[in-house]
C-alpha cells in the first residue's frame, strides 16, 4: 500500500524509534518530514528539541503524523492540540518494538486508518490496529467514499452498523461500494422512510436533510464561466451561487469551474473557484467552438475566438451525453446606473458513469494477490467471475456485495454482464486468475465496453511469472507465451507461432498445454521446438503454481513426458542458452555464457 498523500510527520524519542522512523523516511522519499528530538521522552520539557515540541510542530505542519511512542504518551501530547475532526491530522502510534501501528486519531477524515496499514507494510512484522467501527466489520464509512457527505452522518452510519432499516435513494447514479443487506435501494426518487428508519441519499439537489438522513454529494456538476477582463470575484461568485440555487442544485456537487484558456488567470474566476473550493479547468477556444450550444454569441467570438464560453465549457467538462441543466445567464451588478454584466455562467450535469475494474487475482496464493486488487474488491458493489475464482476471494468482499458467478466456458457472457452492470451506474469488479489482460477477462470485456463507463485495469501475477519464480530464472532473456488451446485460435495459427518462436530462439511458456480432449497439441509443439533445440534443452513443468498441490519439475526437451501435463500446468521450454544451475533453470541476460561464470 502506498503512503497517503500529503506530508507525513515522523517523531521518535528512542534509538529504536529513530531506526524505524528512518526506515519509513527511506521507504517514502519526499513524503515525510523528520522532527528531530533530544530523546528526553514524552514527559520532557516543552522547549525546542523536546518530544512535546516536535509533536506540536508536526501536528501543526503535517497532514498526518506517525509517533514512535507509547499510546498513552501520544494521547497526552496531542490532547492539548485537538481542534475538530475536519481539521486535525491523522495520528498513528507505533510501539517500541514496532509490532503495532495504531490508528489513534482521525481514522477516516485524517487518513490514519490508511496510514496505519501503510506503516505496517513498510515495517517488517508490524500489524495495523484500526478500531473504527465501519472498518472493523467491513462496512464502508460514509466519509470514505470520495465525495462530500452531510446531514445525519453519524446516525445513518450507526443504523447501517446496527442492522437497522436504511433506505438508499439515488437522485444521481454514482458507483458505491457494497452496502450491507439492511440498506435497501429505493425504486423511486422519494426520501420516505419507515418510522424508525434512516435514509442515505445520493443527490445533487439542494435538499436540507433531517436528523435521520445523510446526503452524499457526488461531483457531477460543472459550471462554465465567462468573464470580461477585471470582472470582480464577488460578481462571479454571486452569479454561480444564484444560478445553482435557482436551479435547486447543491454547490457541493460542483466539480470545477470551466472556462476558455484565455481566462485561465482571470483573477475573478480564480478567486471564485477558490471560494467554492473547486479547481479551474480550461479549454482551447477552438475546442469550445466545436461544441453545439443553444445560445451562441458574437461577443465572445470576437473577444476569445469562440461563440460560447460558459455553455460550451460546462458541456465539454462533463463529457459525452452531458445535460445542460442551467443555460447561459448573465450576472446582475444592480443599483442605479449599473454597468453592464461582466460575467456569464451555465451549469451542466455529467451523465452517470459506472466503474468497471478488471482485476487479476494472481496465480492463487493469497499473498500474491496485490493490495490494489484487494482495494478494488472492497470498492465493488458487484463482483463477476468464474465460480472457482470467486471462491478464492469471497471472504474479502464487503457484506452485501452482489456476486454473479458462472462456470467454465461462459467468458463472453461474464464480460457482457459486467459491462451491463457498470453501464447501470454500479461499481463492478470483473475477476480472473493471473493478470486480467493475459488469457483472461480483460479482452472480452473491453471488446464490449464503450466510452460511457470508466474502466480500471488491475495487474496481477501471471501463471508464467509464478512458475518462472519456482523454476529459477528461465525468463531472463526474450520470451514468449503461447496458448495451445485451439478453442478460439485455429491450430494452423498456433503452429505458425510456435515455429516462429523456435526459429527466433525464444524461451517459450505454454499455457493450456493439454486436456483430456486435447492430448496431441503439446507433443506436436514440442516436436516443432525440437527441430531447432537440442534434446538436453531444459524444460520446467509447474503444476498448481502457488496453490495447494504445487509440483515443480525440471527436465529436458528430450525427456519430458507429456502425460504428466494437464490444464493446471505451465510448461516452460528454455532457449539454446538456458542452463540448469544447482537444479534451477537459468537463461542468461546475454547471448552466451561468460567463461567462468
XYZ file of C-alpha atoms in Angstrom:
597
model
C 0.000 0.000 0.000
C 1.287 3.438 -0.894
C 1.543 6.040 1.864
C -1.308 8.560 1.879
C -0.707 11.821 0.036
C 0.477 14.929 1.873
C 3.376 15.455 4.284
C 3.715 12.827 6.997
C 5.457 13.970 10.173
C 7.708 11.430 11.925
C 8.513 11.837 15.635
C 10.563 9.459 17.795
C 12.123 9.557 21.250
C 14.368 6.465 21.407
C 17.082 4.806 19.343
C 14.699 2.024 18.250
C 12.098 4.598 17.294
C 14.638 6.569 15.300
C 15.653 3.447 13.376
C 12.023 2.737 12.478
C 11.484 6.411 11.689
C 14.433 6.413 9.298
C 13.138 3.234 7.648
C 9.836 4.943 6.890
C 11.596 8.058 5.640
C 13.653 5.925 3.257
C 10.582 3.964 2.118
C 8.608 7.127 1.327
C 11.133 9.618 -0.107
C 9.717 13.098 -0.376
C 6.585 12.159 1.573
C 7.859 12.632 5.126
C 9.282 15.266 7.448
C 11.522 14.100 10.278
C 11.241 16.045 13.530
C 14.447 15.546 15.499
C 14.215 15.423 19.275
C 16.578 15.375 22.199
C 15.137 11.997 23.182
C 14.048 13.183 26.616
C 10.793 11.197 26.473
C 7.180 12.197 26.242
C 7.170 13.761 29.658
C 10.116 16.056 28.952
C 10.042 19.809 28.764
C 8.371 21.901 26.132
C 11.409 23.668 24.724
C 12.951 23.326 21.263
C 14.081 19.774 20.571
C 11.757 18.167 23.105
C 9.345 15.441 22.056
C 6.455 17.664 23.118
C 7.695 20.463 20.864
C 8.268 18.053 17.949
C 4.749 16.629 18.204
C 3.247 20.124 18.383
C 5.144 21.290 15.305
C 4.344 18.144 13.324
C 0.673 18.370 14.336
C 0.504 21.929 13.008
C 2.548 21.423 9.840
C 1.653 17.949 8.547
C -1.430 16.251 7.167
C -0.577 13.034 9.021
C 1.680 12.104 11.880
C 3.467 8.921 12.991
C 4.644 8.897 16.615
C 7.071 6.172 17.686
C 5.824 6.428 21.252
C 3.513 4.639 23.657
C -0.175 5.301 23.048
C -0.632 6.879 26.474
C 2.239 9.274 25.903
C 0.948 10.178 22.473
C -2.544 10.831 23.836
C -1.156 13.218 26.463
C 0.937 15.034 23.872
C -1.786 15.553 21.264
C -4.702 16.214 23.646
C -3.977 19.950 24.067
C -3.634 20.291 20.287
C -7.019 18.899 19.251
C -9.299 21.102 17.190
C -12.007 19.278 15.267
C -12.490 16.154 13.173
C -12.312 18.028 9.894
C -9.005 19.789 10.510
C -6.962 17.561 12.857
C -4.280 15.424 11.186
C -4.452 11.655 11.348
C -2.183 10.257 14.058
C -0.661 6.776 14.073
C 1.217 5.449 17.086
C 3.935 2.766 16.745
C 5.229 0.882 19.789
C 8.899 0.485 20.722
C 9.179 -2.998 19.177
C 7.329 -1.934 16.006
C 4.767 -4.679 16.469
C 1.693 -2.492 16.039
C 0.721 0.628 14.073
C -2.282 2.024 15.921
C -4.644 4.436 14.176
C -5.090 6.717 17.170
C -6.783 9.836 15.798
C -8.524 10.815 12.568
C -9.174 7.332 11.237
C -11.203 8.432 8.224
C -11.075 12.209 7.932
C -7.409 12.387 8.876
C -6.334 9.301 6.933
C -4.949 7.472 9.982
C -6.539 4.123 9.082
C -4.930 4.097 5.649
C -1.647 5.312 7.125
C -1.658 2.546 9.760
C -1.870 -0.078 7.009
C 0.894 1.643 5.030
C 3.172 1.826 8.096
C 2.573 -1.857 8.861
C 3.549 -2.817 5.329
C 6.733 -0.744 5.498
C 7.906 -2.138 8.865
C 8.578 -5.912 8.876
C 6.491 -7.755 11.451
C 4.254 -4.774 12.173
C 0.454 -5.101 12.190
C -2.139 -2.344 11.718
C -4.622 -1.725 14.523
C -7.804 0.006 13.343
C -10.719 0.347 15.723
C -13.094 2.441 13.606
C -16.396 0.556 13.738
C -17.082 0.540 9.990
C -13.582 -0.695 9.156
C -13.753 -3.384 11.832
C -16.875 -5.009 10.330
C -16.139 -4.319 6.658
C -18.826 -1.670 6.127
C -17.805 1.372 4.039
C -17.640 4.567 6.055
C -19.772 7.320 4.562
C -16.841 9.717 4.853
C -14.529 7.396 2.885
C -16.471 7.289 -0.384
C -14.590 10.096 -2.092
C -17.389 12.660 -2.041
C -18.736 15.197 0.447
C -21.332 13.924 2.910
C -23.631 15.997 5.086
C -26.604 15.650 7.370
C -27.088 12.916 9.968
C -23.865 11.102 9.056
C -23.290 9.584 12.495
C -26.912 8.476 12.892
C -27.116 6.849 9.474
C -23.706 5.202 9.918
C -24.831 3.782 13.253
C -28.048 2.474 11.686
C -26.048 0.763 8.939
C -23.765 -0.823 11.535
C -26.610 -1.871 13.839
C -28.606 -3.525 11.064
C -31.471 -1.037 11.221
C -33.559 -0.214 8.144
C -31.811 2.247 5.846
C -33.313 3.350 2.533
C -30.800 4.159 -0.234
C -32.197 6.787 -2.602
C -30.279 7.895 -5.682
C -31.225 11.109 -7.414
C -27.914 10.708 -9.237
C -26.392 7.369 -10.168
C -22.964 7.031 -8.602
C -20.893 3.852 -8.203
C -20.896 2.999 -4.493
C -19.250 0.047 -2.770
C -21.436 -2.749 -1.444
C -23.749 -1.908 1.408
C -24.963 -4.497 3.948
C -28.367 -6.140 3.394
C -30.187 -3.762 5.742
C -29.505 -0.951 3.253
C -32.193 -1.391 0.606
C -32.269 0.630 -2.570
C -35.438 2.576 -3.305
C -37.218 2.002 -6.587
C -38.327 5.642 -6.781
C -36.850 9.070 -6.121
C -38.684 9.675 -2.869
C -36.979 10.011 0.500
C -39.777 8.474 2.521
C -38.657 6.024 5.174
C -40.071 3.772 7.809
C -40.938 5.483 11.054
C -37.791 4.148 12.723
C -35.663 4.030 9.584
C -32.994 6.210 8.067
C -32.238 7.462 4.565
C -28.953 7.561 2.668
C -29.488 9.977 -0.194
C -27.198 10.388 -3.211
C -28.199 13.699 -4.734
C -27.105 16.907 -6.413
C -30.316 18.633 -5.326
C -30.269 21.388 -2.725
C -32.194 19.344 -0.179
C -31.876 20.016 3.552
C -31.525 16.659 5.333
C -33.417 15.915 8.535
C -31.979 14.212 11.617
C -32.321 10.742 10.054
C -30.937 11.482 6.592
C -27.366 11.653 5.315
C -26.661 13.067 1.869
C -23.753 12.062 -0.361
C -22.771 14.761 -2.824
C -21.214 13.267 -5.987
C -19.183 15.738 -8.122
C -21.481 15.606 -11.149
C -21.899 19.315 -11.934
C -19.641 21.589 -13.948
C -20.110 25.343 -14.004
C -18.959 27.059 -17.161
C -17.880 30.657 -16.590
C -17.153 33.520 -18.946
C -15.920 36.880 -17.689
C -14.810 40.222 -19.003
C -11.342 41.392 -18.033
C -11.384 42.641 -14.456
C -14.711 41.011 -13.523
C -14.978 41.171 -9.705
C -14.761 37.892 -7.814
C -17.898 38.831 -5.870
C -19.841 39.182 -9.124
C -18.629 35.833 -10.473
C -19.227 34.030 -7.180
C -22.681 35.547 -6.700
C -23.690 34.563 -10.234
C -22.588 30.956 -9.747
C -24.283 30.616 -6.355
C -27.558 32.194 -7.533
C -27.614 30.036 -10.675
C -27.233 26.876 -8.623
C -29.773 27.985 -6.010
C -32.388 28.967 -8.615
C -31.996 25.520 -10.235
C -32.261 23.758 -6.868
C -28.729 22.346 -7.113
C -26.137 21.865 -4.387
C -22.824 23.746 -4.712
C -21.155 20.776 -3.013
C -21.711 18.761 -6.203
C -19.727 21.182 -8.366
C -16.552 19.523 -9.638
C -14.928 22.543 -11.301
C -15.323 25.952 -12.875
C -14.660 25.607 -16.606
C -13.646 28.380 -18.979
C -11.579 29.233 -22.039
C -7.765 29.097 -21.859
C -7.538 32.851 -22.366
C -9.246 33.303 -18.986
C -7.113 30.805 -17.068
C -5.539 33.559 -14.951
C -8.545 35.886 -14.737
C -8.483 36.954 -11.065
C -12.254 36.997 -10.595
C -12.633 33.437 -11.889
C -9.627 32.144 -9.950
C -10.868 33.685 -6.710
C -14.441 32.455 -7.237
C -13.106 28.919 -7.696
C -11.073 29.255 -4.510
C -14.134 30.354 -2.560
C -16.139 27.447 -3.922
C -13.300 25.033 -3.192
C -13.009 23.711 -6.761
C -10.317 23.858 -9.480
C -10.410 25.937 -12.667
C -10.450 23.795 -15.805
C -9.641 25.441 -19.137
C -10.099 24.564 -22.817
C -8.710 25.977 -26.081
C -11.056 28.300 -27.912
C -11.243 26.001 -30.953
C -12.340 23.074 -28.750
C -15.133 25.194 -27.262
C -16.142 26.458 -30.693
C -16.782 22.869 -31.804
C -19.376 22.267 -29.048
C -23.014 22.796 -30.164
C -24.740 25.182 -27.742
C -28.224 26.719 -27.584
C -27.078 30.309 -27.107
C -24.002 31.246 -29.179
C -22.928 34.883 -29.236
C -20.788 37.160 -31.359
C -19.239 38.904 -28.332
C -17.103 36.003 -27.045
C -16.305 35.041 -30.641
C -14.733 38.438 -31.159
C -13.063 38.503 -27.730
C -11.614 34.996 -27.320
C -12.355 33.117 -30.546
C -15.387 31.010 -29.649
C -19.123 31.780 -29.878
C -19.679 30.241 -26.445
C -17.609 30.061 -23.294
C -19.956 29.287 -20.403
C -22.248 26.727 -22.058
C -19.533 25.115 -24.181
C -17.064 24.828 -21.286
C -19.660 23.339 -18.951
C -20.698 20.744 -21.540
C -17.137 19.906 -22.562
C -16.076 19.396 -18.944
C -18.893 16.898 -18.424
C -18.023 14.761 -21.437
C -20.282 12.842 -23.785
C -24.051 12.972 -23.304
C -23.802 15.821 -20.811
C -27.012 17.587 -19.872
C -27.197 21.381 -19.831
C -29.267 21.997 -16.694
C -28.789 25.783 -16.459
C -28.476 27.642 -19.788
C -26.263 30.717 -20.028
C -27.227 33.557 -17.745
C -25.602 36.891 -17.019
C -24.603 38.488 -13.763
C -26.707 41.298 -12.312
C -24.491 44.108 -10.972
C -27.623 46.051 -9.835
C -28.024 49.569 -8.474
C -28.846 52.854 -10.238
C -26.772 53.385 -13.351
C -25.378 49.882 -13.043
C -22.668 48.929 -15.518
C -23.055 46.055 -17.953
C -22.788 42.494 -16.697
C -19.213 41.241 -16.639
C -19.809 37.512 -16.109
C -21.822 34.647 -17.562
C -22.272 31.104 -16.355
C -24.006 27.857 -17.273
C -24.296 24.533 -15.471
C -24.042 21.047 -16.956
C -24.511 17.638 -15.370
C -22.340 14.642 -16.128
C -24.018 11.529 -17.402
C -23.851 8.912 -14.640
C -20.841 6.694 -15.207
C -20.364 3.274 -13.761
C -16.981 1.784 -12.987
C -15.543 -1.499 -14.239
C -12.391 -2.819 -12.586
C -10.627 -5.662 -14.408
C -8.968 -7.449 -11.521
C -6.221 -10.046 -11.808
C -6.183 -12.291 -8.733
C -2.736 -13.748 -9.350
C -1.901 -17.449 -9.551
C -3.849 -18.441 -6.434
C -1.810 -17.832 -3.288
C -3.352 -15.157 -1.101
C -0.026 -13.398 -0.537
C 0.336 -12.956 -4.316
C -2.934 -11.027 -4.502
C -1.888 -7.388 -4.836
C -3.028 -4.676 -2.400
C -4.617 -2.826 -5.317
C -6.677 -5.896 -6.197
C -7.875 -6.131 -2.581
C -8.895 -2.475 -2.641
C -10.883 -2.927 -5.850
C -12.680 -5.963 -4.436
C -13.647 -3.880 -1.402
C -14.732 -0.997 -3.599
C -17.068 -3.055 -5.785
C -20.776 -3.481 -5.192
C -20.933 -6.197 -7.869
C -18.347 -8.933 -8.462
C -18.489 -11.000 -11.649
C -16.333 -14.063 -12.191
C -15.774 -17.767 -12.658
C -17.165 -19.610 -9.645
C -13.843 -21.118 -8.587
C -12.144 -17.695 -8.697
C -14.946 -16.118 -6.695
C -14.402 -18.785 -4.030
C -10.770 -17.656 -3.708
C -11.726 -14.133 -2.614
C -15.250 -14.433 -1.235
C -14.029 -13.677 2.284
C -12.536 -10.357 1.109
C -15.811 -8.964 -0.219
C -17.821 -6.462 1.776
C -21.109 -7.605 3.298
C -23.862 -7.052 0.761
C -21.676 -7.481 -2.317
C -23.739 -8.947 -5.155
C -21.862 -11.877 -6.686
C -22.606 -13.004 -10.247
C -20.703 -16.233 -10.832
C -20.777 -18.823 -13.597
C -18.901 -21.895 -14.717
C -16.274 -22.656 -17.330
C -16.934 -21.623 -20.897
C -19.056 -18.545 -20.126
C -16.348 -15.917 -20.610
C -18.226 -13.748 -23.093
C -21.404 -13.907 -21.020
C -19.480 -12.761 -17.927
C -17.937 -9.919 -19.889
C -21.325 -8.743 -21.168
C -22.815 -8.993 -17.672
C -20.010 -6.971 -16.085
C -20.240 -4.220 -18.695
C -24.044 -4.063 -18.387
C -23.800 -3.691 -14.605
C -21.266 -0.878 -14.990
C -23.481 0.872 -17.532
C -26.232 0.819 -14.919
C -24.001 3.054 -12.779
C -22.568 0.430 -10.450
C -19.048 -0.265 -9.231
C -18.141 -3.627 -10.762
C -15.130 -5.910 -10.378
C -14.656 -8.492 -13.125
C -12.168 -11.008 -11.769
C -9.876 -13.589 -13.307
C -6.774 -15.529 -12.373
C -3.273 -14.281 -13.063
C -3.417 -10.970 -14.884
C -6.818 -9.957 -16.254
C -5.210 -8.981 -19.555
C -3.321 -12.253 -20.148
C -5.543 -15.063 -21.488
C -8.262 -13.712 -19.211
C -11.293 -11.450 -18.983
C -9.950 -8.029 -19.967
C -10.082 -8.690 -23.718
C -13.740 -9.792 -23.975
C -14.793 -7.087 -21.512
C -13.047 -4.280 -23.383
C -14.499 -5.562 -26.639
C -17.946 -4.953 -25.102
C -17.197 -1.719 -23.235
C -17.623 1.700 -24.808
C -16.615 5.147 -23.615
C -19.691 5.521 -21.384
C -18.094 3.748 -18.403
C -14.841 4.155 -16.507
C -12.502 1.168 -16.837
C -9.613 0.415 -14.499
C -7.078 -2.357 -15.071
C -5.561 -4.036 -12.014
C -2.466 -6.088 -12.917
C -1.823 -9.458 -11.352
C 0.981 -12.010 -11.151
C 0.619 -14.321 -14.153
C 0.957 -18.101 -14.119
C 4.070 -17.773 -16.289
C 5.735 -15.490 -13.751
C 4.693 -17.627 -10.778
C 6.043 -20.740 -12.495
C 9.261 -18.968 -13.525
C 9.929 -17.897 -9.935
C 9.637 -21.515 -8.818
C 11.873 -22.772 -11.617
C 14.632 -20.203 -11.133
C 15.109 -17.571 -13.830
C 14.072 -19.137 -17.144
C 12.676 -15.835 -18.457
C 15.931 -13.942 -18.031
C 16.023 -13.072 -21.722
C 13.481 -12.659 -24.512
C 10.497 -14.956 -24.119
C 7.003 -15.590 -25.403
C 3.799 -17.117 -24.035
C 1.664 -19.254 -26.345
C -1.654 -20.907 -25.560
C -2.055 -24.362 -27.090
C -5.851 -24.254 -26.814
C -7.413 -24.231 -30.267
C -10.909 -23.436 -28.964
C -10.545 -19.788 -30.002
C -7.499 -19.912 -32.292
C -7.062 -22.251 -35.291
C -4.282 -24.760 -34.830
C -2.629 -23.576 -38.035
C -2.116 -20.155 -36.434
C -0.795 -21.675 -33.198
C 1.623 -23.876 -35.107
C 2.931 -20.911 -37.090
C 3.590 -19.020 -33.856
C 5.408 -21.975 -32.275
C 7.612 -22.355 -35.379
C 8.441 -18.647 -35.289
C 9.367 -18.800 -31.598
C 11.532 -21.849 -32.253
C 13.343 -20.170 -35.126
C 13.826 -16.960 -33.100
C 15.335 -18.932 -30.195
C 12.838 -17.518 -27.687
C 12.111 -19.112 -24.335
C 8.553 -20.412 -24.652
C 5.904 -20.737 -21.945
C 2.933 -22.882 -22.930
C -0.459 -22.054 -21.424
C -3.391 -24.516 -21.663
C -0.921 -27.197 -22.743
C -3.019 -30.342 -22.533
C -6.504 -31.519 -21.576
C -8.456 -34.743 -21.900
C -9.886 -33.667 -25.210
C -6.650 -32.091 -26.490
C -3.817 -34.538 -25.969
C -1.835 -34.180 -29.201
C -1.111 -30.429 -29.330
C 1.671 -30.402 -26.718
C 3.686 -33.264 -28.294
C 3.328 -31.544 -31.667
C 4.516 -28.200 -30.276
C 7.482 -29.841 -28.557
C 8.455 -31.545 -31.789
C 8.464 -28.184 -33.556
C 10.791 -26.752 -30.915
C 12.996 -29.869 -31.163
C 13.737 -29.014 -34.780
C 15.770 -26.045 -33.510
C 16.844 -27.087 -29.982
C 18.905 -29.925 -28.603
C 17.322 -32.755 -26.567
C 19.162 -31.545 -23.438
C 17.391 -28.141 -23.546
C 15.981 -27.532 -20.042
C 12.204 -27.656 -19.598
C 10.277 -26.653 -16.487
C 6.928 -28.192 -15.621
C 4.952 -26.482 -12.850
C 1.527 -27.661 -11.723
C -0.686 -25.563 -9.428
C 1.870 -22.783 -9.039
C 1.403 -21.187 -5.582
C -1.670 -23.349 -4.890
C -2.194 -26.470 -2.791
C -0.654 -29.476 -4.531
C 2.087 -27.403 -6.126
C 4.582 -29.538 -8.054
C 7.777 -28.347 -9.761
C 9.820 -30.482 -12.142
C 12.908 -29.565 -14.146
C 13.552 -31.967 -17.029
C 14.715 -31.740 -20.655
C 13.106 -31.419 -24.034
C 14.078 -34.987 -24.850
C 12.845 -36.495 -21.571
C 9.586 -34.602 -20.945
C 6.593 -36.939 -20.680
C 3.510 -35.058 -21.976
C 1.261 -37.387 -19.964
C 2.251 -35.601 -16.711
C 0.891 -32.317 -18.069
C -2.696 -31.072 -17.719
C -4.615 -27.791 -17.801
C -3.342 -26.835 -14.351
C 0.238 -26.995 -15.628
C 2.559 -24.405 -17.145
C 5.374 -25.707 -19.361
C 8.446 -23.504 -19.922
C 10.970 -24.543 -22.571
C 14.373 -22.855 -22.455
C 16.289 -21.450 -25.411
C 19.690 -22.593 -26.628
C 21.445 -20.618 -23.860
C 19.295 -21.836 -20.948
C 21.135 -23.989 -18.417
C 20.372 -25.825 -15.190
C 22.419 -24.429 -12.309
C 22.060 -26.117 -8.913
C 18.757 -27.583 -10.029
C 17.358 -24.274 -11.276
C 16.633 -23.154 -14.828
C 18.622 -20.036 -15.739
C 18.537 -18.115 -19.000
C 21.414 -15.611 -19.093
C 20.732 -11.980 -19.854
C 23.481 -12.069 -22.512
C 23.569 -14.302 -25.557
C 26.373 -16.508 -24.328
C 27.698 -17.789 -21.033
C 30.836 -15.986 -19.987
C 33.932 -18.019 -19.206
C 33.991 -18.894 -15.527
C 30.504 -17.535 -14.839
